[in-house]
Structures are given as C-alpha cells and as structure tokens.
Coordinates of C-alpha atoms in Angstrom, one line a residue:
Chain Q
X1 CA -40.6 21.2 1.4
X2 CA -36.9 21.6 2.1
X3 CA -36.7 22.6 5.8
X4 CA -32.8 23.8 5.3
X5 CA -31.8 25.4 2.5
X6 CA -28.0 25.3 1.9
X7 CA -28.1 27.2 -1.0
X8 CA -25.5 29.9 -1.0
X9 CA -27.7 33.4 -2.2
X10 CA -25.2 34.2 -4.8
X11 CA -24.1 32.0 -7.5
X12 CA -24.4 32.4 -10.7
X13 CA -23.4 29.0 -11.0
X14 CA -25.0 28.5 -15.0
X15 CA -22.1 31.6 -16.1
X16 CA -19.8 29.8 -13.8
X17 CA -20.6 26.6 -15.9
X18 CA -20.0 28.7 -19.1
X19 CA -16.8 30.0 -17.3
X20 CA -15.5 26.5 -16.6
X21 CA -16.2 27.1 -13.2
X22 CA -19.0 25.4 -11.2
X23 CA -19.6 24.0 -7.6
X24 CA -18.4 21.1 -6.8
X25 CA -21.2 20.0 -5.4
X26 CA -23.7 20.5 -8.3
X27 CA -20.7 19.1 -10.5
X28 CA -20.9 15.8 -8.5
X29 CA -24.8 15.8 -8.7
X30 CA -24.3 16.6 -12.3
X31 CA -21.8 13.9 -12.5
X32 CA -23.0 11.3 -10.0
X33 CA -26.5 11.6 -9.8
X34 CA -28.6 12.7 -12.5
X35 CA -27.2 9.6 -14.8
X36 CA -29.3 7.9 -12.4
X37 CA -32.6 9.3 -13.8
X38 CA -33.6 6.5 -16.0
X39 CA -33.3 3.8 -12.8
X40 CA -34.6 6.2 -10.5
X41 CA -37.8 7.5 -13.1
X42 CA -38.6 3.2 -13.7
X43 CA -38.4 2.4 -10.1
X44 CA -41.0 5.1 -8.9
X45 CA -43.0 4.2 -12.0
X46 CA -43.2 0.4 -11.0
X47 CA -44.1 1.0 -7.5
X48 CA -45.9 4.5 -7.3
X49 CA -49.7 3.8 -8.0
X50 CA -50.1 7.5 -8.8
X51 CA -48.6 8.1 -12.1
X52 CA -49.3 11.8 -11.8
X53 CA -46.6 12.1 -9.2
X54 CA -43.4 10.6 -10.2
X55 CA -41.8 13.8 -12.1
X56 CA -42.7 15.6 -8.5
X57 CA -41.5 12.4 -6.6
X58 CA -38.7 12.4 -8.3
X59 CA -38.2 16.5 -7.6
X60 CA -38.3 15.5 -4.1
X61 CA -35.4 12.7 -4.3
X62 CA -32.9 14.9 -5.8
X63 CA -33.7 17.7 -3.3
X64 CA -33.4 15.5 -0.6
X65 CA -30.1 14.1 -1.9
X66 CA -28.4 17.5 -3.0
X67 CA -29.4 18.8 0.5
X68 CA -28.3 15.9 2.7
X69 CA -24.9 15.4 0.4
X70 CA -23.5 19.0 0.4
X71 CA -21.0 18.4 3.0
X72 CA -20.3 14.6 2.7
X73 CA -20.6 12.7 -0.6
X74 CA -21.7 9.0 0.0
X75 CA -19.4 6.2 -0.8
X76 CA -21.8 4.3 -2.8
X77 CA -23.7 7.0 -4.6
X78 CA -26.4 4.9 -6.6
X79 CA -27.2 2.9 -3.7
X80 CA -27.3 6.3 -1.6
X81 CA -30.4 7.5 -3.7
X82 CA -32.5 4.6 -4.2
X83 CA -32.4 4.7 -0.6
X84 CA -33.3 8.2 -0.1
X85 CA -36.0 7.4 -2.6
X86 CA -37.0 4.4 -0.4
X87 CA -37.4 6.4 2.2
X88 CA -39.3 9.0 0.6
X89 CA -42.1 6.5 -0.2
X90 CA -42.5 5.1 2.9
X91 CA -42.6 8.5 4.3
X92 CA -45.4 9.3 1.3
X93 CA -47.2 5.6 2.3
X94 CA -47.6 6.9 5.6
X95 CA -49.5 10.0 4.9
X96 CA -51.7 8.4 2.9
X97 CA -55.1 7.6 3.9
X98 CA -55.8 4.6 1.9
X99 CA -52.8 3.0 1.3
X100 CA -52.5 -1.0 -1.4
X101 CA -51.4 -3.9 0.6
X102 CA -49.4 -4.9 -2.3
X103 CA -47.6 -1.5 -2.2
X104 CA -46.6 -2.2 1.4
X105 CA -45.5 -5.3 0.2
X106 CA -43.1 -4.2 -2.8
X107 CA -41.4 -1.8 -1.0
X108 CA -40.8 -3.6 2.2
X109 CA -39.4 -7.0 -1.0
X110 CA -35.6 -7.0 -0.5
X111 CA -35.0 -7.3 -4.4
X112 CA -37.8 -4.2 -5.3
X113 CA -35.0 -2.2 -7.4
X114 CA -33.8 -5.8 -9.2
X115 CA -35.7 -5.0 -12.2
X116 CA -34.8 -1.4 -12.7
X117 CA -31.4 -1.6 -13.6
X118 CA -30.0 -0.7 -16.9
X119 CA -27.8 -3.1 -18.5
X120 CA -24.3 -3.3 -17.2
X121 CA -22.4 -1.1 -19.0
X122 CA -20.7 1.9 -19.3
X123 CA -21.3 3.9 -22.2
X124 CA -18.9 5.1 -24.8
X125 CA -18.8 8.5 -26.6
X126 CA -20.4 6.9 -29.3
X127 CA -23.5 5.2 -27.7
X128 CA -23.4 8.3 -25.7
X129 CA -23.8 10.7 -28.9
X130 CA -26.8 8.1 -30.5
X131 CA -28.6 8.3 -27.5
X132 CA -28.3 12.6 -27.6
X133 CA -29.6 11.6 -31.8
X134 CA -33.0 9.6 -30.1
X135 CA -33.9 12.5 -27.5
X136 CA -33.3 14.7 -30.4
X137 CA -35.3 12.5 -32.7
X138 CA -38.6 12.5 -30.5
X139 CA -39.0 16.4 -30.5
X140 CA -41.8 17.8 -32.6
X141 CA -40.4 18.7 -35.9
X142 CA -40.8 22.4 -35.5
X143 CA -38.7 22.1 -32.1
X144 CA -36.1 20.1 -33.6
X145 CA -35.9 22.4 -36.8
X146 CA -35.4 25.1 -34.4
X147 CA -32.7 23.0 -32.3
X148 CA -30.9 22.5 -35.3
X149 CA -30.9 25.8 -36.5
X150 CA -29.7 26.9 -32.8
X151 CA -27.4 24.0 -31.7
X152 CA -26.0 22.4 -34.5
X153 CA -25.4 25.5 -37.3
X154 CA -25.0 28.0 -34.3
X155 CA -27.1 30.8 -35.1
X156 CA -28.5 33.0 -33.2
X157 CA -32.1 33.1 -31.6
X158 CA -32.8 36.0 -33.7
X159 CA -31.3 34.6 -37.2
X160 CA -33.5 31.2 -36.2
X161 CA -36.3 33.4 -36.3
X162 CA -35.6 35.4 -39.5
X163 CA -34.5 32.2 -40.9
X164 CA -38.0 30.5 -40.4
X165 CA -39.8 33.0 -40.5
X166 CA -41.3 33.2 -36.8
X167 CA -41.5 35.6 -33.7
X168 CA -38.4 35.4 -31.8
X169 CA -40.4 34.6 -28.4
X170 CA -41.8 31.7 -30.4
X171 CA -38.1 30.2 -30.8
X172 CA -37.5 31.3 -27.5
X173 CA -40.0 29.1 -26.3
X174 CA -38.9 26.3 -29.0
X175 CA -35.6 26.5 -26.9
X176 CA -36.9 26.0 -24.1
X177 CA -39.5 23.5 -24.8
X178 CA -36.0 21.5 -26.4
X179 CA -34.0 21.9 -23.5
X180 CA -36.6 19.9 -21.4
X181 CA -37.2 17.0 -24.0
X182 CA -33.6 16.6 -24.6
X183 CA -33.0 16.4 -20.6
X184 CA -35.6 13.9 -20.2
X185 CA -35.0 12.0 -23.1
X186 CA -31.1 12.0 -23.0
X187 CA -31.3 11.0 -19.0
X188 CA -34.6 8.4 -19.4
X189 CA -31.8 5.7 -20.5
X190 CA -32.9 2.5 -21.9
X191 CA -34.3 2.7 -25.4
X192 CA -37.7 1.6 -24.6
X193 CA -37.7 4.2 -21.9
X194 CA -36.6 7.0 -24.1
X195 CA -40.1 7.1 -26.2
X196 CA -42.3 6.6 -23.9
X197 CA -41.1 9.5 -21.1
X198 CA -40.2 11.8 -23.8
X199 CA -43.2 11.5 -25.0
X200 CA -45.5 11.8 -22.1
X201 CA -42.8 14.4 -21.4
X202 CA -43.6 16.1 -24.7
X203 CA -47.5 16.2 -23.7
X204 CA -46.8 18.0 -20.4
X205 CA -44.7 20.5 -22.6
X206 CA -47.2 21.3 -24.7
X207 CA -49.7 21.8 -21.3
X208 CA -47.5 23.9 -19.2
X209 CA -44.1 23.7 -20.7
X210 CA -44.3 26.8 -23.1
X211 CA -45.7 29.1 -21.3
X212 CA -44.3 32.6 -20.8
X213 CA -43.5 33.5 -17.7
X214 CA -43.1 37.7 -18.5
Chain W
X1 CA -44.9 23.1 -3.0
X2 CA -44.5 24.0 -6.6
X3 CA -45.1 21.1 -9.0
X4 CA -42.2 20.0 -10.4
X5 CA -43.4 20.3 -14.4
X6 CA -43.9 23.9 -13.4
X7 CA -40.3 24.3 -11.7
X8 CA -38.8 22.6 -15.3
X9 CA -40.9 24.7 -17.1
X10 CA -39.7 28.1 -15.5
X11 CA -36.4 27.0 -15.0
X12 CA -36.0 26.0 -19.3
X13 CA -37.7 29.7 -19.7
X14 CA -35.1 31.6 -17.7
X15 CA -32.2 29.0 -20.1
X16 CA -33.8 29.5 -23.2
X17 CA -34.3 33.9 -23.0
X18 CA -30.7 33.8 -21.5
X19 CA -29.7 31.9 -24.6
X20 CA -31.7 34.8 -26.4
X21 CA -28.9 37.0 -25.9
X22 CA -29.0 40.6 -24.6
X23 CA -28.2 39.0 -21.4
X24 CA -28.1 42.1 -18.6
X25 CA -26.6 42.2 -15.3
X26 CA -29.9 43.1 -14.1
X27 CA -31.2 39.4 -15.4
X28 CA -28.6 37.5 -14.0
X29 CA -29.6 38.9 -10.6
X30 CA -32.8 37.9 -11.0
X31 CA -31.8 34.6 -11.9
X32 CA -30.0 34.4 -9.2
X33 CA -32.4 35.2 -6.8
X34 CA -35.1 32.5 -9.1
X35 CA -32.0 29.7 -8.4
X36 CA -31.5 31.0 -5.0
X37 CA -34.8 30.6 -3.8
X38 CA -35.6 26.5 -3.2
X39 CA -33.1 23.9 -4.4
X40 CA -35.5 22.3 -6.7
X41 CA -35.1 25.7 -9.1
X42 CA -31.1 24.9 -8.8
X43 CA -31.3 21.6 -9.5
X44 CA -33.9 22.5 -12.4
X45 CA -31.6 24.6 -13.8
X46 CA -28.5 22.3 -13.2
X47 CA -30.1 19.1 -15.2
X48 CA -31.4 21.4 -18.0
X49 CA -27.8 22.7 -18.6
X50 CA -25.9 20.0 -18.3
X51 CA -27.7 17.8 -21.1
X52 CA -28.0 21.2 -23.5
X53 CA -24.1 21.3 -23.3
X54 CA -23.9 17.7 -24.0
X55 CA -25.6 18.5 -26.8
X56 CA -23.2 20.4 -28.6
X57 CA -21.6 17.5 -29.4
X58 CA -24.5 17.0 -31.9
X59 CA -22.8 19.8 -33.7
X60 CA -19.9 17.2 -34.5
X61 CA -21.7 15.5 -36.9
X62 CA -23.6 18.0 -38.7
X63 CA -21.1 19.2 -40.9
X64 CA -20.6 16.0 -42.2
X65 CA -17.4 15.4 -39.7
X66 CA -16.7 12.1 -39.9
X67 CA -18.3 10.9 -36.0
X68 CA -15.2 10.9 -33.4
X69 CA -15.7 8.3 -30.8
X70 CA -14.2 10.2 -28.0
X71 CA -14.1 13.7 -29.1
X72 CA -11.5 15.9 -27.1
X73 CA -13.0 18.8 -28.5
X74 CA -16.0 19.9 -27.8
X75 CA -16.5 20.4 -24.5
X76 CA -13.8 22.3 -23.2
X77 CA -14.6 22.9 -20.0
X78 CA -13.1 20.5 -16.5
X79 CA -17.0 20.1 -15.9
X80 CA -17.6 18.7 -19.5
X81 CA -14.8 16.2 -19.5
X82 CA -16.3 15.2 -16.2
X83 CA -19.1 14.8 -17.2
X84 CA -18.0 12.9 -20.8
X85 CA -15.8 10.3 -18.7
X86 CA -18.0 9.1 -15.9
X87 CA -21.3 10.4 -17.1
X88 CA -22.6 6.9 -17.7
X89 CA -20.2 5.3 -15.1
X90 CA -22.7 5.6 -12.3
X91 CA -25.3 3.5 -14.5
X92 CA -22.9 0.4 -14.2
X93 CA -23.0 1.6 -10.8
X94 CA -26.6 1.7 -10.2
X95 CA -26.8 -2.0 -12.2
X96 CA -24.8 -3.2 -9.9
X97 CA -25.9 -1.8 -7.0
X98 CA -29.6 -2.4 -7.4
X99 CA -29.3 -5.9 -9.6
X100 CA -29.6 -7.3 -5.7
X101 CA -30.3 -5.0 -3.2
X102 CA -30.8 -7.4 -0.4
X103 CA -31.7 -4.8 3.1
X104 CA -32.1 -1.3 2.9
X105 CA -29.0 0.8 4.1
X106 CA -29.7 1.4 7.8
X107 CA -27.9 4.2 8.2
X108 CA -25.6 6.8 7.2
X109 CA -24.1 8.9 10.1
X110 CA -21.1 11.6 9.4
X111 CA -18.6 8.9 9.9
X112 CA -19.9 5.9 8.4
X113 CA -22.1 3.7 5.6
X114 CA -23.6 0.4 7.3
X115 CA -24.5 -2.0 4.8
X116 CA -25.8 -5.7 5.3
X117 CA -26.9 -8.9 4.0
X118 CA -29.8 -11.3 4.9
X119 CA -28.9 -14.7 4.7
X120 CA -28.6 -15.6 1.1
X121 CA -28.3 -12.3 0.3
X122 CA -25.7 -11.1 -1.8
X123 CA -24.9 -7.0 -2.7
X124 CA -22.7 -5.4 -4.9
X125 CA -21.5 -1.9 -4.1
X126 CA -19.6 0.2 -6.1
X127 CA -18.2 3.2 -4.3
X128 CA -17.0 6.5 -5.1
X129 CA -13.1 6.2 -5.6
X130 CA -13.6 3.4 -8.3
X131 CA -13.5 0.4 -6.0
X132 CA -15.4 -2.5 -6.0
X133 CA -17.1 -4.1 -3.2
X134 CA -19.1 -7.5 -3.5
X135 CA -20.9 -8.6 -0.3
X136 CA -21.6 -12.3 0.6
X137 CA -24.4 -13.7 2.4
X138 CA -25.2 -12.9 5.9
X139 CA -22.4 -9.7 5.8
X140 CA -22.3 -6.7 7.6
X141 CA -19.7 -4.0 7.4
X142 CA -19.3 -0.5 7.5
X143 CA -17.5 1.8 4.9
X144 CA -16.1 4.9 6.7
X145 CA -13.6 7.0 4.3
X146 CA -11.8 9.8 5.2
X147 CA -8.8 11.6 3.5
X148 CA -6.7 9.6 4.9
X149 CA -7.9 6.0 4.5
X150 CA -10.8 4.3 2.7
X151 CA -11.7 2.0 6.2
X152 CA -13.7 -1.0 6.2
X153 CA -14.7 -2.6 8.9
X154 CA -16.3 -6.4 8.7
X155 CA -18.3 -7.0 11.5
X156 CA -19.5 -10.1 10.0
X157 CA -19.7 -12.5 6.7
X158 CA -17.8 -12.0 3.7
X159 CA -16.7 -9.6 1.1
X160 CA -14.8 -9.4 -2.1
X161 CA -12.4 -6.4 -2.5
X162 CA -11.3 -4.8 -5.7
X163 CA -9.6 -2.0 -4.9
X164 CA -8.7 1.0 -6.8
X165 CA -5.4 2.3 -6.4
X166 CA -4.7 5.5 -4.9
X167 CA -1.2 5.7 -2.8
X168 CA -2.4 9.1 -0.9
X169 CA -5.4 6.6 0.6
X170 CA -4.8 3.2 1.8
X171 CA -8.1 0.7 1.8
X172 CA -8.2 -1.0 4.9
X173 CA -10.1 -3.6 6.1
X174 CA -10.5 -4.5 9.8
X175 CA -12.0 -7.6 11.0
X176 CA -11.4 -9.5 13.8
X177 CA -8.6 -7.6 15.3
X178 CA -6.5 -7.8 12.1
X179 CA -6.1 -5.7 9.3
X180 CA -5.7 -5.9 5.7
X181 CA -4.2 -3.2 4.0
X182 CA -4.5 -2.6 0.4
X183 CA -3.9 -0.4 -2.4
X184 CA -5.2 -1.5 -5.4
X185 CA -5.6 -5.1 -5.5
X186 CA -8.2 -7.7 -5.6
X187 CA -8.8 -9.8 -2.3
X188 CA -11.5 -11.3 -0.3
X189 CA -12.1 -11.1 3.8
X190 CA -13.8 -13.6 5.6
X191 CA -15.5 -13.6 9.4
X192 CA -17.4 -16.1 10.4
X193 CA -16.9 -16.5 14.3
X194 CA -14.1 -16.4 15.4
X195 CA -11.9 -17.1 12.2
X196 CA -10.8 -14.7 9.5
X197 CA -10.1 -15.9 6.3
X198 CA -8.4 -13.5 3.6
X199 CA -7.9 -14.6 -0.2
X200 CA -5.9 -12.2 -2.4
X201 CA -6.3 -12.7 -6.2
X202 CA -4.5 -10.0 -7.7
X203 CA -1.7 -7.6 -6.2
X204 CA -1.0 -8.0 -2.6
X205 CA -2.0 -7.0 0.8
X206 CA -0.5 -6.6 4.3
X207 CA -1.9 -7.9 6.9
X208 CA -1.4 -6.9 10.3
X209 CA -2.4 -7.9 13.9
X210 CA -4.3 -5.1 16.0
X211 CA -2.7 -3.9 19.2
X212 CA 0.3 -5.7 18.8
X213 CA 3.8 -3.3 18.0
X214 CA 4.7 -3.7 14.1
X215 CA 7.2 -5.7 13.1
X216 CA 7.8 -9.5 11.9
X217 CA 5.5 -11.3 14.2
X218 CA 2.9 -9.2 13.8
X219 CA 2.6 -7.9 10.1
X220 CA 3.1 -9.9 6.8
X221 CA 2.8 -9.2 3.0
X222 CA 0.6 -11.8 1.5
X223 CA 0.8 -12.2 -2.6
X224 CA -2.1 -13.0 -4.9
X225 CA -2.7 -16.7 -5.3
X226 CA -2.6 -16.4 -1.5
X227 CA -4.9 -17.2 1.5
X228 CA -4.6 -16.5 4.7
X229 CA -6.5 -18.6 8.0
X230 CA -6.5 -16.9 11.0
X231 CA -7.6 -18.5 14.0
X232 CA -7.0 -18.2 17.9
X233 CA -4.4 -15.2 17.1
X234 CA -2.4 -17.7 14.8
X235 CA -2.4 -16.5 11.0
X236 CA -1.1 -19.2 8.8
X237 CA -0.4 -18.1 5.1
X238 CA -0.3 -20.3 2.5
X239 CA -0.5 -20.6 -1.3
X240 CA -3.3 -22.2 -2.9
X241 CA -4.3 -23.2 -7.0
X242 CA -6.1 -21.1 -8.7
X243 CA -9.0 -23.6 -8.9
X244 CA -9.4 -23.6 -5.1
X245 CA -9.1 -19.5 -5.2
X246 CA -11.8 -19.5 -8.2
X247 CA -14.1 -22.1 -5.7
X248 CA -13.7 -20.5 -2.7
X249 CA -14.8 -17.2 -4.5
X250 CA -17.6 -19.2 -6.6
X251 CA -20.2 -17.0 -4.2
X252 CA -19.7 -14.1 -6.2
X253 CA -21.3 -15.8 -9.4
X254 CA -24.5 -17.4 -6.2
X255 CA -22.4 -20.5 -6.9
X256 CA -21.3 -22.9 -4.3
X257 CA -18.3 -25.0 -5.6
X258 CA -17.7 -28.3 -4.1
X259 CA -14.3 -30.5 -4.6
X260 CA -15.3 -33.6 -2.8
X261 CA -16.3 -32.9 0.3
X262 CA -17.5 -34.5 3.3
X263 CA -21.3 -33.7 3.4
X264 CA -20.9 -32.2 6.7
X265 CA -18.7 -29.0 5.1
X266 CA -21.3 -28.2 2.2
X267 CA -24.3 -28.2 4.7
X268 CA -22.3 -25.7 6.7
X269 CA -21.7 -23.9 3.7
X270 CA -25.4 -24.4 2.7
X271 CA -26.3 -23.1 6.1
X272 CA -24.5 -19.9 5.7
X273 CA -26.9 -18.6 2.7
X274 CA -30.7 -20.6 3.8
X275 CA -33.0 -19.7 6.8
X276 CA -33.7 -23.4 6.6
X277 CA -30.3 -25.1 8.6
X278 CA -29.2 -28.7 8.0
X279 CA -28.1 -31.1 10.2
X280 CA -26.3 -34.2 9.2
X281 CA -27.0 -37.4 10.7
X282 CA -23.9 -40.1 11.6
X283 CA -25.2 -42.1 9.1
X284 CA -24.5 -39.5 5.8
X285 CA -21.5 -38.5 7.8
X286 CA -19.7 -40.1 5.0
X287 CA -21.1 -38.8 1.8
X288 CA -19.0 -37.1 -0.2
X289 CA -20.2 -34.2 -2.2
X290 CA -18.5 -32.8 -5.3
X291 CA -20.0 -30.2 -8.1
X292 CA -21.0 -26.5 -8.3
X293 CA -24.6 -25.4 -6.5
X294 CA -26.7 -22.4 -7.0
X295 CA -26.2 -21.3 -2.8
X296 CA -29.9 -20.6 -2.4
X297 CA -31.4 -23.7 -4.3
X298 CA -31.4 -25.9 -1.5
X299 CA -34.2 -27.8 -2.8
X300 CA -32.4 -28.6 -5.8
X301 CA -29.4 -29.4 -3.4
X302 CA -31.7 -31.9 -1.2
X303 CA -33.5 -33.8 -4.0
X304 CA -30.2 -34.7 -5.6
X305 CA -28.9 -35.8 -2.4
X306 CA -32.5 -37.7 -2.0
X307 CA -31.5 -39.7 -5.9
X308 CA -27.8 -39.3 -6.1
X309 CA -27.2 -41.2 -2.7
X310 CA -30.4 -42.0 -0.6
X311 CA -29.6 -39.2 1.7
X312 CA -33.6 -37.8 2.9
X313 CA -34.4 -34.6 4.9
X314 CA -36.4 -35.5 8.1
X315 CA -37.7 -32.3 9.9
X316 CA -35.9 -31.9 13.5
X317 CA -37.7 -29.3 15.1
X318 CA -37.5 -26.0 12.7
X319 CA -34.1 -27.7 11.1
X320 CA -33.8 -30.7 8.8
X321 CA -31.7 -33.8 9.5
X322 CA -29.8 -35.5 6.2
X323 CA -30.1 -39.5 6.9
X324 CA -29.2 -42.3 5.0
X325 CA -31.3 -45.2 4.5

C-alpha cells in the first residue's frame, strides 16, 4: 500500500506518550486529524456503495495523510483530508470494473461534503467528557464492568480478574476489545452517529476483535 | 494489504497486554518492530491511545467528584493538554471547511495551497495558526506560509481575512501589486480587474505598493472602519459607516445588500456570482434597486424586477437583457 514508508525503525513512541514525550508529527495527527473521524467515517458512508470498505477506506486516508504530511503540515488541515479522501475515491472508481453513474456524479457535485459536517462548534470539557460517558455507555456490560474496574478505580489487570472472577487473558482481551469501541465511539461524533458505528463497530469486535494473537 | 479491522484488532492487543503489566524490554522491541513495520500499525496504535488516555478523565467523576468543566488535572502531559484544547477545534474547522466546498483543491506543492471558487461559489477555510479565511465567489488565491510570513496571494475575487495574531509572523496579502499587511485583524481584499478594494473591520493593516522604495507615498496604515480603492496605481483611503462596511461584506452571509442603486451596479454584482450574465437595456438604465438578495437566486432577483417595476429578461444570445416596457 504505502510505497514510502517514513517511519523512523525505532520509536517507542506509546512510552514516549506515557513519558510526555511524543512526535510531533503523530501529536499533530492526534491533534489535527483524527477529530475529523466522525466527518470523514459519514462522508465515505454516503458515497461509498460498498459498506464493507469504509473502516479500510478510511485506513487508507490517514495513511495517505500521515505519509504526505510528515515534513509539511497543510494550512487548512480539514480541508487537506477530505481532499486526500477525494482523491482516494476517484483513484478506487477508476479501478473498478463496474462503476454507478450516480457515484461519478456525487463525487465530481461541488457541495458533496455539505451534508457531513458536524455542527459548528467547538466542544467544551464538559460535552467532551459526556461524549467519553456515550462511547462508554455502548460497550457490552461485561466490557464496560471491566473498563471500570480498570480505568475508573485503577486496578490492576490482575485484581480485575480476581475481582470478577475471570482469566486474566479474558480481561486482557476486555481491554482491548474497550479500547477499540471507546476510539470509535468517542471519535464517531454526532450523537446519532455514535450508536450506530459503535455498534456495527462492536459486531466486528466480537468477529475478529478479540482474538489472540499469541 | 491487511484489513484494517485486523490492524485495530492487533494493534488494541499489543495496548491492552502492555497494559497487563510485566512489560519487558524484550516486548517493547517487538512492539516496536509491529509499529515500525507499515504506518497503518502506527497510526492504529496512535488513535487507540490517544482516546484511552482521554479516558482517564472518566476517573474524575467516579468518585463522586463533583464534574470540573475544564479539569487541569488529569492529563498531565504537553500532548494531553493538546489534545484537551484543540481536540474538537478541527471539527468547527471541518464544518466550516466542508459546509461549502465549492472546487476541489488543485494542488498542494512544497510552497503553496491553491484554492478556488466557481462562480457563486463561496469557501470557508480555516487554517492552521487560528486564522480565518472566507472566500467569495469566483476567487482564487494561494496560501504559502513559511516561518517567516503567512503569505497570501489573490490572484482573483474576494476574500475576508480574520487574522490571528502572532508578531513573529506577519499575514500578508498580495494582490495586484499591493500588499496588505496584517497581524491580527479583520479585513477584506478585493480583485476584480484591475482594481483592488481592501475593507478593514477590526484592527488595522498597512498597505503598501510593490516595487516602489517604502516610505510615505508608497505605504499607509489604514484603520478599521476603513476602505481602501485602488485603481490605476492611485490608492484612495477613506472612512466609511459601518452600514456600508456590513453591506459590502453581506457576501459572507450569500447575501447581496443593495442601498439604492442604479440597476446597472447590482447586475454587475449579480454577474459576479451566476453563469447566467445580465445586461441592462437603456431603457431600465434608470431603475433603482434597494434591499438585500440571496447572490445565487437570480430568479428570485428577475421576477421581482418582472412585478416590482416591469423590468423583463429577454434572452440575448447566451445572456439576458433587463428591458422596460
């Protein structure tokens, strides 16, 4: 996929985030470009026949825009990655055998992002802490319970599991299985959006999410 | 290419048995190498961690700790306050940015963002220092910033300014052989041939003839409540009410704002934001228009010319000519 890889071979960059230390440049994606999810998920939803491929789709936008960003930031970011998505399609539409007129039409339409946008607003701590509360609302109860246990009264993975009673690989996978619903959930945005993609999140957790990988 | 519910899955397994504990160099170099080996793994990994650390905050109100707006306390770390203070900026951004996306970016090159508008197109474009940019019909300009200066150069059309101050970085905007030099203020630049028009509503800007050396004949400071008319190398300055500022800026709302004037003047005006062009006949020469317009309803625009004063559209080849009578 990538044809250049930028990516330095050493980084422990998640310790460096524990450290207070990160890249700048996944900082600014952090900061800049994944609370652009939500837009980004709707607008490859509304004109991507093929719901199957949006989570990969949307793989393939941020790759494109870490990669082609690393040594100069855009000005305007948002409008920087709804072109690189843009782009993407049309690249995608050309492969494609059989393509929808109406396809061709929508993404060539000037205003084809106009309905995607979230309202305009910026959020405050407080909106920004009930939205975390929704994500965490719409995992299954045993995931949440372990969540809780984890995130919110801080014990450990191993006194999560004496505590419930459970193998600590099973919490183990409850973490990560959490960590990927909150992420979608918490980045989907709108309300309407949040239960809908966690949940058809949730179903492609419980497929391939927990699986082991030792 | 590995699917990308696969590369989330892997990615929240290496976060969740790091999070197990009993964390060995041996595993972070393996890590390492999993992150190291496609960017789609890094960026995995990035997303997953930055919304579990946002989700300490959760811990704030568990204890029954009354909820803290803004709390200064949980995430410690440069990247977390980052991330708390701008997170959701870029979402105003995107509204903004997308609510009319009116041609695709043509290009981005190492030195410079192109951006345009069709005719009756309008964009707004936030940008990276905090600025503001609003984009008028029929525009094209290019954003090129550096460390030394946020540039902007109008080709064409009409844009609206608000500028975010930084004194390290001047915003300039160049157009026409002038330039208008900013640091954080509110102002508007206008090119539509030959002219240059520049309206500053809040702070103020120099403005300052190309080529020429500096000094008095060639630079001035112009104030909000302002508006400059440049034409034929002549700049004249002069103040204006704040109604006329608000109606010459009305494009910013897709209004047009009209204070009675000759028909001729709002067809141009018209013209600048509809394929379709008018022409006005001698005999509505003297029809005098007043009111606020939506710039792109020109239908609405022609049959309340048609009641209000008997003024009909005639097709004239692929324009339409405004008689009377």
């Amino acid at each position: 996929m990538p044809q250049s890889l930028t990516v330095p071979t050493k980084l422990d960059f998640i310790r460096d985030l524990k450290e207070k230390r990160i890249d700048p440049h996944d900082r600014w994606f952090a900061d800049q470009v994944l609370p652009l999810e939500g837009a980004l998920t709707r607008f490859l939803r509304r004109v991507w026949p093929d719901a199957a491929e949006i989570e990969d789709l949307r793989q393939d936008v941020y790759v494109r825009v870490y990669e082609a960003t690393r040594n100069r930031k855009p000005i305007a970011t948002s409008y920087y990655v709804f072109a690189v998505a843009r782009n993407l399609l049309t690249d995608r539409l050309r492969r494609r055998r059989v393509v929808a007129i109406d396809l061709v039409a929508d993404l060539a339409a000037s205003n084809v992002l106009s309905d995607e946008v979230p309202a305009d607003r910026v959020l405050s701590g407080r909106q920004e802490l009930a939205r975390l509360e929704r994500a965490l609302a719409d995992l299954p109860p045993r995931c949440r319970e372990v969540f809780r246990l984890r995130k919110i009264e801080s014990l450990s993975q191993r006194e999560v599991a004496e505590r419930l009673g459970i193998a600590q690989s099973t919490v183990e996978k409850h973490v990560a299985g959490a960590m990927r619903l909150l992420a979608t959930g918490f980045l989907a945005g709108t309300e309407a959006d949040t239960t809908s993609s966690a949940n058809s999140e949730r179903d492609s957790v419980d497929d391939a999410g927990i699986t082991d990988r030792r | 290419m590995t699917p990308a519910s696969q590369t989330d899955a892997e990615a929240a397994a290496w976060l969740a048995r790091r999070d197990a504990g009993e964390w060995q160099p041996s595993d972070q170099a393996a890590l390492d190498d999993w992150a190291s080996a496609c960017t789609a793994n890094r960026i995995a990994l990035l997303r997953l961690q930055a919304v579990w650390d946002k989700a300490d905050r959760l811990r704030a109100i568990a204890g029954s700790i009354a909820i803290v707006p803004e709390p200064e306390t949980e995430l410690h770390s440069e990247f977390g306050r980052a991330l708390r203070r701008r997170w959701y900026a870029p979402l105003t951004a995107v509204a903004a940015a997308i609510a009319a996306v009116a041609a695709p970016l043509l290009l981005i090159d190492e030195r410079a963002e192109v951006y345009a508008t069709p005719v009756g197109g309008f964009q707004r474009l936030p940008l990276a220092d905090g600025s503001r940019v609003e984009i008028n019909t029929d525009t094209r300009l290019e954003l090129r910033f550096s460390e030394e200066e946020r540039r902007v150069e109008l080709d064409q059309g009409e844009a609206f300014f608000d500028v975010a101050s930084d004194r390290t970085r001047p915003f300039v905007v160049s157009t026409g052989g002038y330039r208008v030099i900013a640091v954080g203020t509110a102002f508007s630049v206008r090119k539509l041939g030959g002219t240059v028009a520049v309206i500053v509503t809040e702070g103020r800007v120099r403005l300052e003839r190309g080529g020429g050396p500096e000094g008095p004949g060639n630079s001035a400071l112009v104030s909000a409540g302002h508006v400059v008319n440049v034409s034929e190398a002549v700049a004249v300055v002069r103040p204006a009410p704040a109604e006329t500022l608000a109606e010459s800026l009305s494009w910013r709302d897709g209004l047009l704002v009209f204070n009675d004037q000759p028909l001729g003047e709002v067809a141009a005006e018209f013209n600048r934001y509809n394929r379709r062009q008018l022409l006005v006949d001698p005999s509505a020469a003297d029809v005098v228009v007043g009111g606020s317009f939506r710039a792109t309803n020109l239908e609405g625009f022609l049959r309340l010319l048609e009641h209000g004063f008997g003024v009909r559209p005639e097709p004239a080849g692929d324009r339409l000519l405004l008689r009377r009578g």
